Amino acid sequence: EEFASKALSRLGDGIAYSEENMVALVTGAALLVIALLSVMRSSELRRLRVGCIEDDPSRASSLWLISGRLSKSMREHRWVIVPEVKAAVEVLERIGLETRRRSGTEALLTACLLSRRPYMSRAEGGVATSQQIVDRIREFATACRPERSGDANLLSIRSTRRFLARFVARRDRTTLGLLALQYGHLDAQITDTY
């Protein structure tokens, strides 16, 4: 049977299109979008709760805020996000609805949703680990480019944060203060070291 999606048609031939595999790939894609475009650490991603998206009342544009906690200071923080991140969070909210109900948590990323070993995820029953988040992103990257599957092991959320900081700093150093705010750094000098 043919898929209508161009993205799915580009996945490697070795991908079995079971429901479990498709959920894992969609979850990995959503996590990658959130990590790349919000610059959250994996420990900040795992602390997100259902309903963490809110409209930015100070803007008339199509930007939203995502509320959570910074991993290093545990301070409340809001990241400015674009519509693609909002859509990715909404996908994770829908996909994980049943697992959250079973585990009794409001965590956006449950261990059961991200685990590829159901017997372990039932035992864990709580919030996903940072390693599970990275594993899902790497699995998605491998499925998209099977000929470069070794490169997926190089992917890390930390490297994406540093890449974005360097990219922005090289283009316009006057935006370092705003970037520091997005990263949750107390001083732009910390961001400048990236």
JSON list of C-alpha atoms in Angstrom, two decimals:
[
{"chain": "A", "resi": 1, "resn": "GLU", "atom": "CA", "xyz": [0.00, 0.00, 0.00]},
{"chain": "A", "resi": 2, "resn": "GLU", "atom": "CA", "xyz": [1.33, 3.44, -0.94]},
{"chain": "A", "resi": 3, "resn": "PHE", "atom": "CA", "xyz": [1.68, 6.28, 1.53]},
{"chain": "A", "resi": 4, "resn": "ALA", "atom": "CA", "xyz": [0.39, 9.69, 0.52]},
{"chain": "A", "resi": 5, "resn": "SER", "atom": "CA", "xyz": [3.09, 11.46, 2.54]},
{"chain": "A", "resi": 6, "resn": "LYS", "atom": "CA", "xyz": [6.29, 12.44, 0.74]},
{"chain": "A", "resi": 7, "resn": "ALA", "atom": "CA", "xyz": [8.14, 12.41, 4.05]},
{"chain": "A", "resi": 8, "resn": "LEU", "atom": "CA", "xyz": [7.13, 8.81, 4.76]},
{"chain": "A", "resi": 9, "resn": "SER", "atom": "CA", "xyz": [8.06, 7.72, 1.26]},
{"chain": "A", "resi": 10, "resn": "ARG", "atom": "CA", "xyz": [11.65, 8.91, 1.90]},
{"chain": "A", "resi": 11, "resn": "LEU", "atom": "CA", "xyz": [12.08, 6.76, 5.00]},
{"chain": "A", "resi": 12, "resn": "GLY", "atom": "CA", "xyz": [14.43, 3.83, 4.65]},
{"chain": "A", "resi": 13, "resn": "ASP", "atom": "CA", "xyz": [13.20, 0.53, 3.24]},
{"chain": "A", "resi": 14, "resn": "GLY", "atom": "CA", "xyz": [14.15, -1.21, 6.48]},
{"chain": "A", "resi": 15, "resn": "ILE", "atom": "CA", "xyz": [11.47, 0.62, 8.46]},
{"chain": "A", "resi": 16, "resn": "ALA", "atom": "CA", "xyz": [8.54, -1.56, 9.42]},
{"chain": "A", "resi": 17, "resn": "TYR", "atom": "CA", "xyz": [5.39, 0.53, 9.33]},
{"chain": "A", "resi": 18, "resn": "SER", "atom": "CA", "xyz": [3.83, -0.85, 12.50]},
{"chain": "A", "resi": 19, "resn": "GLU", "atom": "CA", "xyz": [1.85, 1.43, 14.77]},
{"chain": "A", "resi": 20, "resn": "GLU", "atom": "CA", "xyz": [4.60, 1.22, 17.39]},
{"chain": "A", "resi": 21, "resn": "ASN", "atom": "CA", "xyz": [7.30, 2.26, 14.90]},
{"chain": "A", "resi": 22, "resn": "MET", "atom": "CA", "xyz": [5.21, 5.08, 13.46]},
{"chain": "A", "resi": 23, "resn": "VAL", "atom": "CA", "xyz": [4.45, 6.46, 16.94]},
{"chain": "A", "resi": 24, "resn": "ALA", "atom": "CA", "xyz": [8.17, 6.28, 17.78]},
{"chain": "A", "resi": 25, "resn": "LEU", "atom": "CA", "xyz": [9.09, 8.14, 14.57]},
{"chain": "A", "resi": 26, "resn": "VAL", "atom": "CA", "xyz": [6.46, 10.85, 15.04]},
{"chain": "A", "resi": 27, "resn": "THR", "atom": "CA", "xyz": [7.54, 11.23, 18.67]},
{"chain": "A", "resi": 28, "resn": "GLY", "atom": "CA", "xyz": [11.19, 11.52, 17.61]},
{"chain": "A", "resi": 29, "resn": "ALA", "atom": "CA", "xyz": [10.31, 14.11, 14.98]},
{"chain": "A", "resi": 30, "resn": "ALA", "atom": "CA", "xyz": [8.30, 16.16, 17.48]},
{"chain": "A", "resi": 31, "resn": "LEU", "atom": "CA", "xyz": [11.11, 16.02, 20.04]},
{"chain": "A", "resi": 32, "resn": "LEU", "atom": "CA", "xyz": [13.66, 17.13, 17.44]},
{"chain": "A", "resi": 33, "resn": "VAL", "atom": "CA", "xyz": [11.50, 20.11, 16.43]},
{"chain": "A", "resi": 34, "resn": "ILE", "atom": "CA", "xyz": [11.03, 21.14, 20.06]},
{"chain": "A", "resi": 35, "resn": "ALA", "atom": "CA", "xyz": [14.72, 20.72, 20.94]},
{"chain": "A", "resi": 36, "resn": "LEU", "atom": "CA", "xyz": [16.00, 22.56, 17.87]},
{"chain": "A", "resi": 37, "resn": "LEU", "atom": "CA", "xyz": [13.58, 25.45, 17.84]},
{"chain": "A", "resi": 38, "resn": "SER", "atom": "CA", "xyz": [13.12, 26.09, 21.56]},
{"chain": "A", "resi": 39, "resn": "VAL", "atom": "CA", "xyz": [16.75, 25.36, 22.63]},
{"chain": "A", "resi": 40, "resn": "MET", "atom": "CA", "xyz": [15.60, 23.49, 25.72]},
{"chain": "A", "resi": 41, "resn": "ARG", "atom": "CA", "xyz": [17.91, 21.04, 27.45]},
{"chain": "A", "resi": 42, "resn": "SER", "atom": "CA", "xyz": [16.76, 17.41, 27.59]},
{"chain": "A", "resi": 43, "resn": "SER", "atom": "CA", "xyz": [16.26, 17.78, 31.35]},
{"chain": "A", "resi": 44, "resn": "GLU", "atom": "CA", "xyz": [14.01, 20.78, 30.68]},
{"chain": "A", "resi": 45, "resn": "LEU", "atom": "CA", "xyz": [12.08, 18.86, 28.02]},
{"chain": "A", "resi": 46, "resn": "ARG", "atom": "CA", "xyz": [11.38, 16.03, 30.42]},
{"chain": "A", "resi": 47, "resn": "ARG", "atom": "CA", "xyz": [9.92, 18.44, 32.99]},
{"chain": "A", "resi": 48, "resn": "LEU", "atom": "CA", "xyz": [7.26, 19.79, 30.60]},
{"chain": "A", "resi": 49, "resn": "ARG", "atom": "CA", "xyz": [3.63, 19.27, 31.57]},
{"chain": "A", "resi": 50, "resn": "VAL", "atom": "CA", "xyz": [0.47, 18.95, 29.52]},
{"chain": "A", "resi": 51, "resn": "GLY", "atom": "CA", "xyz": [-0.93, 22.43, 28.84]},
{"chain": "A", "resi": 52, "resn": "CYS", "atom": "CA", "xyz": [2.49, 24.12, 29.01]},
{"chain": "A", "resi": 53, "resn": "ILE", "atom": "CA", "xyz": [1.79, 26.27, 25.91]},
{"chain": "A", "resi": 54, "resn": "GLU", "atom": "CA", "xyz": [0.33, 29.73, 26.38]},
{"chain": "A", "resi": 55, "resn": "ASP", "atom": "CA", "xyz": [-0.24, 32.74, 24.15]},
{"chain": "A", "resi": 56, "resn": "ASP", "atom": "CA", "xyz": [2.24, 35.58, 24.46]},
{"chain": "A", "resi": 57, "resn": "PRO", "atom": "CA", "xyz": [0.03, 38.52, 25.47]},
{"chain": "A", "resi": 58, "resn": "SER", "atom": "CA", "xyz": [2.78, 41.08, 24.78]},
{"chain": "A", "resi": 59, "resn": "ARG", "atom": "CA", "xyz": [3.01, 40.24, 21.07]},
{"chain": "A", "resi": 60, "resn": "ALA", "atom": "CA", "xyz": [0.66, 40.63, 18.17]},
{"chain": "A", "resi": 61, "resn": "SER", "atom": "CA", "xyz": [2.56, 38.04, 16.13]},
{"chain": "A", "resi": 62, "resn": "SER", "atom": "CA", "xyz": [2.20, 34.28, 15.97]},
{"chain": "A", "resi": 63, "resn": "LEU", "atom": "CA", "xyz": [4.54, 33.49, 18.84]},
{"chain": "A", "resi": 64, "resn": "TRP", "atom": "CA", "xyz": [3.71, 31.46, 21.90]},
{"chain": "A", "resi": 65, "resn": "LEU", "atom": "CA", "xyz": [5.34, 30.75, 25.22]},
{"chain": "A", "resi": 66, "resn": "ILE", "atom": "CA", "xyz": [6.14, 27.37, 26.70]},
{"chain": "A", "resi": 67, "resn": "SER", "atom": "CA", "xyz": [6.37, 27.25, 30.49]},
{"chain": "A", "resi": 68, "resn": "GLY", "atom": "CA", "xyz": [8.71, 24.98, 32.38]},
{"chain": "A", "resi": 69, "resn": "ARG", "atom": "CA", "xyz": [11.68, 24.90, 34.71]},
{"chain": "A", "resi": 70, "resn": "LEU", "atom": "CA", "xyz": [15.33, 25.55, 33.97]},
{"chain": "A", "resi": 71, "resn": "SER", "atom": "CA", "xyz": [17.36, 22.45, 34.71]},
{"chain": "A", "resi": 72, "resn": "LYS", "atom": "CA", "xyz": [20.31, 24.04, 36.47]},
{"chain": "A", "resi": 73, "resn": "SER", "atom": "CA", "xyz": [18.56, 26.56, 38.72]},
{"chain": "A", "resi": 74, "resn": "MET", "atom": "CA", "xyz": [15.05, 25.03, 38.83]},
{"chain": "A", "resi": 75, "resn": "ARG", "atom": "CA", "xyz": [13.68, 28.55, 38.25]},
{"chain": "A", "resi": 76, "resn": "GLU", "atom": "CA", "xyz": [10.37, 28.92, 36.44]},
{"chain": "A", "resi": 77, "resn": "HIS", "atom": "CA", "xyz": [11.08, 29.91, 32.84]},
{"chain": "A", "resi": 78, "resn": "ARG", "atom": "CA", "xyz": [9.21, 30.72, 29.65]},
{"chain": "A", "resi": 79, "resn": "TRP", "atom": "CA", "xyz": [10.67, 30.02, 26.25]},
{"chain": "A", "resi": 80, "resn": "VAL", "atom": "CA", "xyz": [9.41, 31.92, 23.21]},
{"chain": "A", "resi": 81, "resn": "ILE", "atom": "CA", "xyz": [8.37, 29.39, 20.59]},
{"chain": "A", "resi": 82, "resn": "VAL", "atom": "CA", "xyz": [7.25, 29.38, 16.98]},
{"chain": "A", "resi": 83, "resn": "PRO", "atom": "CA", "xyz": [4.11, 27.66, 15.62]},
{"chain": "A", "resi": 84, "resn": "GLU", "atom": "CA", "xyz": [6.05, 24.51, 14.70]},
{"chain": "A", "resi": 85, "resn": "VAL", "atom": "CA", "xyz": [7.03, 23.91, 18.33]},
{"chain": "A", "resi": 86, "resn": "LYS", "atom": "CA", "xyz": [3.46, 24.50, 19.43]},
{"chain": "A", "resi": 87, "resn": "ALA", "atom": "CA", "xyz": [2.27, 21.91, 16.88]},
{"chain": "A", "resi": 88, "resn": "ALA", "atom": "CA", "xyz": [4.92, 19.41, 18.02]},
{"chain": "A", "resi": 89, "resn": "VAL", "atom": "CA", "xyz": [3.86, 19.78, 21.67]},
{"chain": "A", "resi": 90, "resn": "GLU", "atom": "CA", "xyz": [0.22, 19.32, 20.68]},
{"chain": "A", "resi": 91, "resn": "VAL", "atom": "CA", "xyz": [1.12, 16.11, 18.81]},
{"chain": "A", "resi": 92, "resn": "LEU", "atom": "CA", "xyz": [2.91, 14.77, 21.90]},
{"chain": "A", "resi": 93, "resn": "GLU", "atom": "CA", "xyz": [-0.08, 15.70, 24.06]},
{"chain": "A", "resi": 94, "resn": "ARG", "atom": "CA", "xyz": [-2.40, 13.69, 21.79]},
{"chain": "A", "resi": 95, "resn": "ILE", "atom": "CA", "xyz": [-0.08, 10.71, 21.31]},
{"chain": "A", "resi": 96, "resn": "GLY", "atom": "CA", "xyz": [0.64, 10.37, 25.03]},
{"chain": "A", "resi": 97, "resn": "LEU", "atom": "CA", "xyz": [-2.91, 10.79, 26.28]},
{"chain": "A", "resi": 98, "resn": "GLU", "atom": "CA", "xyz": [-3.42, 7.09, 27.06]},
{"chain": "A", "resi": 99, "resn": "THR", "atom": "CA", "xyz": [0.02, 6.58, 28.62]},
{"chain": "A", "resi": 100, "resn": "ARG", "atom": "CA", "xyz": [-0.47, 9.59, 30.89]},
{"chain": "A", "resi": 101, "resn": "ARG", "atom": "CA", "xyz": [-3.88, 8.30, 31.94]},
{"chain": "A", "resi": 102, "resn": "ARG", "atom": "CA", "xyz": [-2.42, 4.87, 32.80]},
{"chain": "A", "resi": 103, "resn": "SER", "atom": "CA", "xyz": [0.58, 6.26, 34.66]},
{"chain": "A", "resi": 104, "resn": "GLY", "atom": "CA", "xyz": [-1.38, 8.97, 36.45]},
{"chain": "A", "resi": 105, "resn": "THR", "atom": "CA", "xyz": [0.99, 11.80, 35.52]},
{"chain": "A", "resi": 106, "resn": "GLU", "atom": "CA", "xyz": [0.62, 15.13, 33.76]},
{"chain": "A", "resi": 107, "resn": "ALA", "atom": "CA", "xyz": [4.15, 14.92, 32.36]},
{"chain": "A", "resi": 108, "resn": "LEU", "atom": "CA", "xyz": [4.22, 15.56, 28.62]},
{"chain": "A", "resi": 109, "resn": "LEU", "atom": "CA", "xyz": [6.90, 12.91, 28.11]},
{"chain": "A", "resi": 110, "resn": "THR", "atom": "CA", "xyz": [6.16, 9.71, 29.97]},
{"chain": "A", "resi": 111, "resn": "ALA", "atom": "CA", "xyz": [8.58, 6.81, 30.14]},
{"chain": "A", "resi": 112, "resn": "CYS", "atom": "CA", "xyz": [5.89, 4.58, 28.68]},
{"chain": "A", "resi": 113, "resn": "LEU", "atom": "CA", "xyz": [5.50, 6.81, 25.60]},
{"chain": "A", "resi": 114, "resn": "LEU", "atom": "CA", "xyz": [9.23, 6.93, 24.85]},
{"chain": "A", "resi": 115, "resn": "SER", "atom": "CA", "xyz": [10.27, 3.45, 25.87]},
{"chain": "A", "resi": 116, "resn": "ARG", "atom": "CA", "xyz": [10.75, 0.76, 23.21]},
{"chain": "A", "resi": 117, "resn": "ARG", "atom": "CA", "xyz": [10.52, -1.89, 25.95]},
{"chain": "A", "resi": 118, "resn": "PRO", "atom": "CA", "xyz": [6.91, -1.96, 27.22]},
{"chain": "A", "resi": 119, "resn": "TYR", "atom": "CA", "xyz": [7.71, -4.20, 30.19]},
{"chain": "A", "resi": 120, "resn": "MET", "atom": "CA", "xyz": [10.21, -1.62, 31.49]},
{"chain": "A", "resi": 121, "resn": "SER", "atom": "CA", "xyz": [7.99, 1.37, 30.84]},
{"chain": "A", "resi": 122, "resn": "ARG", "atom": "CA", "xyz": [5.15, -0.13, 32.84]},
{"chain": "A", "resi": 123, "resn": "ALA", "atom": "CA", "xyz": [7.55, -0.57, 35.75]},
{"chain": "A", "resi": 124, "resn": "GLU", "atom": "CA", "xyz": [8.90, 2.97, 35.45]},
{"chain": "A", "resi": 125, "resn": "GLY", "atom": "CA", "xyz": [5.51, 4.57, 34.98]},
{"chain": "A", "resi": 126, "resn": "GLY", "atom": "CA", "xyz": [6.83, 8.09, 35.41]},
{"chain": "A", "resi": 127, "resn": "VAL", "atom": "CA", "xyz": [8.64, 10.75, 33.46]},
{"chain": "A", "resi": 128, "resn": "ALA", "atom": "CA", "xyz": [10.87, 9.84, 30.52]},
{"chain": "A", "resi": 129, "resn": "THR", "atom": "CA", "xyz": [14.62, 9.95, 30.99]},
{"chain": "A", "resi": 130, "resn": "SER", "atom": "CA", "xyz": [16.92, 12.27, 29.07]},
{"chain": "A", "resi": 131, "resn": "GLN", "atom": "CA", "xyz": [18.44, 9.22, 27.38]},
{"chain": "A", "resi": 132, "resn": "GLN", "atom": "CA", "xyz": [15.01, 8.09, 26.14]},
{"chain": "A", "resi": 133, "resn": "ILE", "atom": "CA", "xyz": [14.48, 11.53, 24.60]},
{"chain": "A", "resi": 134, "resn": "VAL", "atom": "CA", "xyz": [17.83, 11.42, 22.79]},
{"chain": "A", "resi": 135, "resn": "ASP", "atom": "CA", "xyz": [17.21, 7.81, 21.68]},
{"chain": "A", "resi": 136, "resn": "ARG", "atom": "CA", "xyz": [13.89, 8.75, 20.03]},
{"chain": "A", "resi": 137, "resn": "ILE", "atom": "CA", "xyz": [15.53, 11.69, 18.22]},
{"chain": "A", "resi": 138, "resn": "ARG", "atom": "CA", "xyz": [18.36, 9.47, 17.00]},
{"chain": "A", "resi": 139, "resn": "GLU", "atom": "CA", "xyz": [15.91, 6.79, 15.88]},
{"chain": "A", "resi": 140, "resn": "PHE", "atom": "CA", "xyz": [14.04, 9.37, 13.82]},
{"chain": "A", "resi": 141, "resn": "ALA", "atom": "CA", "xyz": [17.29, 10.68, 12.29]},
{"chain": "A", "resi": 142, "resn": "THR", "atom": "CA", "xyz": [18.37, 7.15, 11.37]},
{"chain": "A", "resi": 143, "resn": "ALA", "atom": "CA", "xyz": [15.02, 6.42, 9.74]},
{"chain": "A", "resi": 144, "resn": "CYS", "atom": "CA", "xyz": [15.26, 9.61, 7.67]},
{"chain": "A", "resi": 145, "resn": "ARG", "atom": "CA", "xyz": [18.82, 8.97, 6.49]},
{"chain": "A", "resi": 146, "resn": "PRO", "atom": "CA", "xyz": [19.52, 5.23, 6.82]},
{"chain": "A", "resi": 147, "resn": "GLU", "atom": "CA", "xyz": [22.66, 5.50, 4.69]},
{"chain": "A", "resi": 148, "resn": "ARG", "atom": "CA", "xyz": [24.12, 7.80, 7.35]},
{"chain": "A", "resi": 149, "resn": "SER", "atom": "CA", "xyz": [22.87, 5.95, 10.42]},
{"chain": "A", "resi": 150, "resn": "GLY", "atom": "CA", "xyz": [26.24, 6.30, 12.18]},
{"chain": "A", "resi": 151, "resn": "ASP", "atom": "CA", "xyz": [25.85, 10.07, 12.14]},
{"chain": "A", "resi": 152, "resn": "ALA", "atom": "CA", "xyz": [22.67, 9.84, 14.22]},
{"chain": "A", "resi": 153, "resn": "ASN", "atom": "CA", "xyz": [24.75, 8.73, 17.20]},
{"chain": "A", "resi": 154, "resn": "LEU", "atom": "CA", "xyz": [26.47, 12.11, 17.09]},
{"chain": "A", "resi": 155, "resn": "LEU", "atom": "CA", "xyz": [23.21, 13.96, 17.63]},
{"chain": "A", "resi": 156, "resn": "SER", "atom": "CA", "xyz": [22.75, 15.51, 21.04]},
{"chain": "A", "resi": 157, "resn": "ILE", "atom": "CA", "xyz": [20.53, 18.23, 22.39]},
{"chain": "A", "resi": 158, "resn": "ARG", "atom": "CA", "xyz": [23.57, 20.00, 23.83]},
{"chain": "A", "resi": 159, "resn": "SER", "atom": "CA", "xyz": [25.16, 20.26, 20.39]},
{"chain": "A", "resi": 160, "resn": "THR", "atom": "CA", "xyz": [21.98, 21.75, 18.91]},
{"chain": "A", "resi": 161, "resn": "ARG", "atom": "CA", "xyz": [21.92, 24.43, 21.63]},
{"chain": "A", "resi": 162, "resn": "ARG", "atom": "CA", "xyz": [25.54, 25.33, 20.95]},
{"chain": "A", "resi": 163, "resn": "PHE", "atom": "CA", "xyz": [25.02, 25.29, 17.18]},
{"chain": "A", "resi": 164, "resn": "LEU", "atom": "CA", "xyz": [22.14, 27.77, 17.41]},
{"chain": "A", "resi": 165, "resn": "ALA", "atom": "CA", "xyz": [24.05, 30.05, 19.79]},
{"chain": "A", "resi": 166, "resn": "ARG", "atom": "CA", "xyz": [27.06, 30.11, 17.46]},
{"chain": "A", "resi": 167, "resn": "PHE", "atom": "CA", "xyz": [24.87, 30.64, 14.41]},
{"chain": "A", "resi": 168, "resn": "VAL", "atom": "CA", "xyz": [23.09, 33.63, 15.98]},
{"chain": "A", "resi": 169, "resn": "ALA", "atom": "CA", "xyz": [26.29, 35.11, 17.41]},
{"chain": "A", "resi": 170, "resn": "ARG", "atom": "CA", "xyz": [28.03, 35.00, 14.03]},
{"chain": "A", "resi": 171, "resn": "ARG", "atom": "CA", "xyz": [25.13, 36.69, 12.30]},
{"chain": "A", "resi": 172, "resn": "ASP", "atom": "CA", "xyz": [24.42, 39.46, 14.78]},
{"chain": "A", "resi": 173, "resn": "ARG", "atom": "CA", "xyz": [26.17, 39.81, 18.14]},
{"chain": "A", "resi": 174, "resn": "THR", "atom": "CA", "xyz": [23.62, 42.39, 19.31]},
{"chain": "A", "resi": 175, "resn": "THR", "atom": "CA", "xyz": [21.10, 39.57, 19.79]},
{"chain": "A", "resi": 176, "resn": "LEU", "atom": "CA", "xyz": [23.18, 37.75, 22.41]},
{"chain": "A", "resi": 177, "resn": "GLY", "atom": "CA", "xyz": [21.13, 39.30, 25.21]},
{"chain": "A", "resi": 178, "resn": "LEU", "atom": "CA", "xyz": [17.90, 37.99, 23.74]},
{"chain": "A", "resi": 179, "resn": "LEU", "atom": "CA", "xyz": [19.46, 34.61, 23.14]},
{"chain": "A", "resi": 180, "resn": "ALA", "atom": "CA", "xyz": [20.64, 34.53, 26.77]},
{"chain": "A", "resi": 181, "resn": "LEU", "atom": "CA", "xyz": [17.06, 35.21, 27.85]},
{"chain": "A", "resi": 182, "resn": "GLN", "atom": "CA", "xyz": [15.79, 32.33, 25.68]},
{"chain": "A", "resi": 183, "resn": "TYR", "atom": "CA", "xyz": [18.45, 29.98, 27.07]},
{"chain": "A", "resi": 184, "resn": "GLY", "atom": "CA", "xyz": [17.70, 31.05, 30.64]},
{"chain": "A", "resi": 185, "resn": "HIS", "atom": "CA", "xyz": [21.22, 32.34, 31.23]},
{"chain": "A", "resi": 186, "resn": "LEU", "atom": "CA", "xyz": [21.59, 35.03, 33.89]},
{"chain": "A", "resi": 187, "resn": "ASP", "atom": "CA", "xyz": [24.24, 36.83, 31.86]},
{"chain": "A", "resi": 188, "resn": "ALA", "atom": "CA", "xyz": [24.91, 37.16, 28.12]},
{"chain": "A", "resi": 189, "resn": "GLN", "atom": "CA", "xyz": [28.57, 36.37, 28.80]},
{"chain": "A", "resi": 190, "resn": "ILE", "atom": "CA", "xyz": [27.58, 32.76, 29.51]},
{"chain": "A", "resi": 191, "resn": "THR", "atom": "CA", "xyz": [25.86, 32.55, 26.13]},
{"chain": "A", "resi": 192, "resn": "ASP", "atom": "CA", "xyz": [28.89, 34.15, 24.50]},
{"chain": "A", "resi": 193, "resn": "THR", "atom": "CA", "xyz": [31.06, 31.21, 25.65]},
{"chain": "A", "resi": 194, "resn": "TYR", "atom": "CA", "xyz": [29.01, 28.81, 23.52]}
]
